[in-house]
Every structure is written in C-alpha cells, then in structure tokens.
XYZ file of N, CA and C in Angstrom:
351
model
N 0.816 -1.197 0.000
C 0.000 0.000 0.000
C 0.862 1.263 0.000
N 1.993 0.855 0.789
C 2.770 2.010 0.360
C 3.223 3.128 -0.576
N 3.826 1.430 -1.900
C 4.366 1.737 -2.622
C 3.043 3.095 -3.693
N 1.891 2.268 -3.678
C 0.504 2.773 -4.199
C 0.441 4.265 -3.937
N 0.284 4.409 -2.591
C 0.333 5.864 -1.998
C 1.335 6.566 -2.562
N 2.346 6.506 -2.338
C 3.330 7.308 -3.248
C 3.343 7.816 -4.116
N 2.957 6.917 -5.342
C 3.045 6.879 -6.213
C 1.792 7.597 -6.668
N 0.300 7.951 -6.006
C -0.825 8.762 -5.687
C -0.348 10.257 -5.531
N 0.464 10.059 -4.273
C 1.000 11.205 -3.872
C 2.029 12.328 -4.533
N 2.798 11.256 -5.642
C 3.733 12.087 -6.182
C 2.981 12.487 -7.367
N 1.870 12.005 -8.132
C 0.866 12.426 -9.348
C 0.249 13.841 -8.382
N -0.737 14.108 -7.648
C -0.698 15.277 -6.865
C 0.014 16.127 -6.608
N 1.155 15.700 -6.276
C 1.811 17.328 -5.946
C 2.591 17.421 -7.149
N 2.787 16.327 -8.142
C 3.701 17.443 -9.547
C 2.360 17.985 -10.148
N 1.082 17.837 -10.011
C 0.555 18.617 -10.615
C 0.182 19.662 -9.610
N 0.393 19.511 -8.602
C -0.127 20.785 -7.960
C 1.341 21.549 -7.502
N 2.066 21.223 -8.387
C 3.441 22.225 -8.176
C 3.721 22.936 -9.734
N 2.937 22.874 -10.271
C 3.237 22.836 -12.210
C 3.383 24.318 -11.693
N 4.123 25.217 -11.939
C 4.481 26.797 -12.266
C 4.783 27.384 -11.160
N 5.413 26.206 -10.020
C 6.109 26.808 -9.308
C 7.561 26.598 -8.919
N 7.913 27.180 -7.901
C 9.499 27.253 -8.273
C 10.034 25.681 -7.781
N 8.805 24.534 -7.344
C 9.442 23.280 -7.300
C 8.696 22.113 -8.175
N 8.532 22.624 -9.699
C 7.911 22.146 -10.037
C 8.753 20.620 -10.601
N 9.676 20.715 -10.382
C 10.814 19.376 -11.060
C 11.358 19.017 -9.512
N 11.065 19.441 -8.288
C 11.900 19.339 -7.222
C 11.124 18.445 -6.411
N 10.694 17.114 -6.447
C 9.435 16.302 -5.621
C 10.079 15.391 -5.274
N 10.277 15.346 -4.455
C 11.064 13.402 -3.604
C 10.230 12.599 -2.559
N 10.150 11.509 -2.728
C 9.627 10.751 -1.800
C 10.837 10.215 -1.174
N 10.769 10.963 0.296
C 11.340 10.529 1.610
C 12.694 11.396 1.690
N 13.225 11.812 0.337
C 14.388 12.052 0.400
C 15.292 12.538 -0.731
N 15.795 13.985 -0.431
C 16.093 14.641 -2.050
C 17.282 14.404 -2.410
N 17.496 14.200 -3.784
C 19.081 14.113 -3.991
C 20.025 14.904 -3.215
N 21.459 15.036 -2.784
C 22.264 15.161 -2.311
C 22.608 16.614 -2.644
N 22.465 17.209 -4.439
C 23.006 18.286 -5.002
C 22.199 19.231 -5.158
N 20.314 18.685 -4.605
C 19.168 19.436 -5.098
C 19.486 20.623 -4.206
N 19.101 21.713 -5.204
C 19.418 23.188 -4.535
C 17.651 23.653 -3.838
N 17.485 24.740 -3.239
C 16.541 24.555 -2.386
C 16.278 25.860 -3.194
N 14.612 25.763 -3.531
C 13.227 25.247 -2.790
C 13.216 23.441 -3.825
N 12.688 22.962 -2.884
C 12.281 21.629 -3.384
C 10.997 20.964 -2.147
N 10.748 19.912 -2.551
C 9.498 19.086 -1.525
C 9.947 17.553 -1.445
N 9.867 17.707 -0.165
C 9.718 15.980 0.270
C 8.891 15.509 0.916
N 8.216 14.582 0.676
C 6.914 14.090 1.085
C 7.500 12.370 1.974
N 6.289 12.287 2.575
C 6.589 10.464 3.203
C 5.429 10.333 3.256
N 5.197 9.065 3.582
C 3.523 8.493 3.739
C 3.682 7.399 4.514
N 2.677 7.407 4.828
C 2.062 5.917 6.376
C 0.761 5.687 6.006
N 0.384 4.152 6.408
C -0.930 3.673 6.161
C -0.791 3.393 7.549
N -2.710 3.267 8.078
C -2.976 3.181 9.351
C -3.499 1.666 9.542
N -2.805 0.503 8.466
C -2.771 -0.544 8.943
C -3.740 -1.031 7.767
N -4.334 -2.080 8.097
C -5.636 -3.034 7.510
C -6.894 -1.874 6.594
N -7.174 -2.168 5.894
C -8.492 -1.488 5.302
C -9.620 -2.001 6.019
N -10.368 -0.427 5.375
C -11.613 -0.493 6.448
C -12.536 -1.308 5.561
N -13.785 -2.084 5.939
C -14.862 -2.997 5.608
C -15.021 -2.541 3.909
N -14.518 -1.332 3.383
C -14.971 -1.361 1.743
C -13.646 -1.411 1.015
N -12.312 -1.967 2.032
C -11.387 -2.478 1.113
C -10.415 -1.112 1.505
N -10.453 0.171 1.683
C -9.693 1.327 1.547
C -8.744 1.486 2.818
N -7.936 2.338 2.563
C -6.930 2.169 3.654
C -6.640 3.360 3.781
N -6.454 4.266 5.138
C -6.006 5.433 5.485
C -5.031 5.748 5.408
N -4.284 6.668 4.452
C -3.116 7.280 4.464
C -2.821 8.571 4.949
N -1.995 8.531 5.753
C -1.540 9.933 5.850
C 0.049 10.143 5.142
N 0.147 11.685 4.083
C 0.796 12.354 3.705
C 1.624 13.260 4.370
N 2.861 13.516 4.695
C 3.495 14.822 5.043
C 4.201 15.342 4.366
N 3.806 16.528 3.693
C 4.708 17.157 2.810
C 5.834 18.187 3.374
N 6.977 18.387 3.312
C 8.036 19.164 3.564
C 8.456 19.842 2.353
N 8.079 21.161 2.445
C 8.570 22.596 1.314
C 9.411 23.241 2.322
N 10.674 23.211 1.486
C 12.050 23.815 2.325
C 12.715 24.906 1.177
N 13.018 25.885 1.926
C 13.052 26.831 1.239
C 14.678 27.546 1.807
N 15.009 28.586 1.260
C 16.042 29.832 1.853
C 15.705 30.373 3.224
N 14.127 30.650 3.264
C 13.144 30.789 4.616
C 12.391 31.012 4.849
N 12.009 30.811 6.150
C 10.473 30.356 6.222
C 9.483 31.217 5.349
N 9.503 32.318 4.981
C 8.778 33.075 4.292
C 8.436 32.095 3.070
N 10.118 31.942 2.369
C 10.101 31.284 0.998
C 8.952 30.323 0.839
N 9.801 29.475 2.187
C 9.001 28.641 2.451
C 7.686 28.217 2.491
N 6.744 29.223 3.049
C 5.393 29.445 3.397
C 4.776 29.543 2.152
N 5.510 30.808 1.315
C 5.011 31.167 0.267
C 4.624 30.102 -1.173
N 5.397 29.042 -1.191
C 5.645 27.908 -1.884
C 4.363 26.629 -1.589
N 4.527 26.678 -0.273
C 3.963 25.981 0.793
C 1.946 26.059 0.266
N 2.040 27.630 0.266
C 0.569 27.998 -0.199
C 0.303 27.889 -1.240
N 0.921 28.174 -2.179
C 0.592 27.922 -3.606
C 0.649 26.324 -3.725
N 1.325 25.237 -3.062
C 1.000 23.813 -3.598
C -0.822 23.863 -2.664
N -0.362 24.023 -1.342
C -1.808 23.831 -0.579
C -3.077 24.074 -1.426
N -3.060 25.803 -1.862
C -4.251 26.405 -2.917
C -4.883 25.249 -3.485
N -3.477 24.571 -4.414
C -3.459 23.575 -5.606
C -4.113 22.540 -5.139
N -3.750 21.967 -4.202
C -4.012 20.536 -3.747
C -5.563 20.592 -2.875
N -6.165 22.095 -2.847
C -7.116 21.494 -2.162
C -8.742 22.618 -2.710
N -7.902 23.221 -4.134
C -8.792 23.017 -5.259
C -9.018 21.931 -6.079
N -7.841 21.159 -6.337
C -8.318 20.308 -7.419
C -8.516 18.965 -6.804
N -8.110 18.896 -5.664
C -8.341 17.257 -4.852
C -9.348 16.710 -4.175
N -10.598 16.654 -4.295
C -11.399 16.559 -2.957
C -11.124 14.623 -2.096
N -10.157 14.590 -2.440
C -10.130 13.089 -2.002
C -8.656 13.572 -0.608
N -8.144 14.272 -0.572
C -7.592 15.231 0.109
C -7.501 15.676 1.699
N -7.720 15.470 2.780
C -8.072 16.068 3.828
C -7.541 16.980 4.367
N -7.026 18.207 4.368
C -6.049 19.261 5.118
C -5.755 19.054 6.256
N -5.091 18.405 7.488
C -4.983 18.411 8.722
C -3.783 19.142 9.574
N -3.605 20.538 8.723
C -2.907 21.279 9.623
C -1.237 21.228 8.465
N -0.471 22.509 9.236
C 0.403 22.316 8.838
C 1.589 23.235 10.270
N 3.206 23.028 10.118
C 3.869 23.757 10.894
C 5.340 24.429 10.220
N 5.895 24.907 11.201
C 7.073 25.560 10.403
C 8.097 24.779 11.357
N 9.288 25.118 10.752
C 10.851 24.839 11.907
C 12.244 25.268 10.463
N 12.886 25.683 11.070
C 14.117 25.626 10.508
C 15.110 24.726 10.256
N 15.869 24.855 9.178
C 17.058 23.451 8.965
C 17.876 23.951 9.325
N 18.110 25.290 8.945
C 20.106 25.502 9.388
C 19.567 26.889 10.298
N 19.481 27.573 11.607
C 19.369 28.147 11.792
C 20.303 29.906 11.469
N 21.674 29.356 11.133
C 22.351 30.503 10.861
C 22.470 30.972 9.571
N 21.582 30.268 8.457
C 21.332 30.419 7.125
C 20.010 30.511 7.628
N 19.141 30.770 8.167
C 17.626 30.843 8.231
C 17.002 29.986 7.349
N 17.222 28.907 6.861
C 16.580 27.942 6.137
C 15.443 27.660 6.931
N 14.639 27.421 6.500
C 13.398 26.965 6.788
C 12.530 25.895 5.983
N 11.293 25.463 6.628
C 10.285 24.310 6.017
C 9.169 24.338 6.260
N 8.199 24.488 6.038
C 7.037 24.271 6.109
C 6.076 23.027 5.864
N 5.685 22.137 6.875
C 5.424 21.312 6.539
C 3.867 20.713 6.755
N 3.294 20.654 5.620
C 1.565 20.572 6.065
C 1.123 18.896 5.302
N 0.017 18.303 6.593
C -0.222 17.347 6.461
C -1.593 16.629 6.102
N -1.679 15.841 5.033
C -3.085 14.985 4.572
C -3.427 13.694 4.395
N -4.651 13.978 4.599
C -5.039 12.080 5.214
C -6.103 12.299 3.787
N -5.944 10.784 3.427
C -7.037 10.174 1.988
C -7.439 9.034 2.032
N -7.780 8.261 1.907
C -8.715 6.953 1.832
C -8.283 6.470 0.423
N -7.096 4.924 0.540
C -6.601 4.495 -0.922
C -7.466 2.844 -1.421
C-alpha cells in the first residue's frame, strides 16, 4: 500500500506544483544530495488493515524547504491552494514551520493529509 500511496502522492503534488518554483523538485522521503533549495519531500504511512470497503487510510506529510520560512510558506501555499482546489479526495490536517540551518535561516514548512486508498 505504500508503494501505491506514493506513487498517488507524487501524481498530486507534480501537478499541484506545475508553475512553481518546485515544479521538477518532488522526492519521496528524500532529495538528492546536489538538489538546490526550494524543493518538496513528502513520506507516507498507512494506518494498517483497510476499512470494511477495502480502503486504507493514508496519511501524507509534505516538507517545502526553502532559503526561509517566508520562501518557504510562500511555496507551501501555492502547492496547498493547488491541492485542495483540485483534490477533494484530500483532507487538510494542519500544517507547521521549523528551521534546517538556523544561521542560514533555512526553513520548512510542513503541512499534512489524510485520503482513503
């Protein structure tokens, strides 16, 4: 189910990143080594067994990391907009901030969704 989700997940956000500044920058779990920042990394979890019509709860966490948190945010909203105009299969459950390098002010923004696969 994993592999499924992912592979769900990464069709969603390259289209809900098309004309922005990470629109080639999408990794599941983990970005190349040389990728320059803004980019997105996402992971996913299933909440075990499917429910009685076969479907299985996933939750999504997306990570938009930026120069800072602003960048960040700003990036952050334009996929969100995207993903929760064109998705209704989608659930929004919040999102937060934190920094990567504090003396470069790097930052991330990271907001999270639950779907039924």
């Amino acid at each position: 189910m994993i592999l499924d989700a992912s592979i769900h997940a990464t069709s969603i956000l390259e289209e809900a990143a098309l004309g922005t500044a990470v629109e080639d920058k999408i990794f599941w779990e983990l970005a190349e080594q040389t990728t320059q920042i803004p980019f997105v990394v996402f992971t996913v979890a299933d909440s075990g067994p499917g429910t009685k019509n076969g479907l299985t709860e996933i939750e999504v966490n997306v990570r938009v990391f930026g120069s800072s948190i602003t960048a960040s945010a700003t990036i952050a909203k334009q996929l969100r907009n995207a993903i929760d105009s064109n998705n209704t299969r989608w659930r929004d459950r919040g999102a937060r901030s934190g920094y990567t390098n504090t003396d470069a002010k790097e930052g991330y923004i990271e907001i999270t969704y639950n779907f039924k696969l």
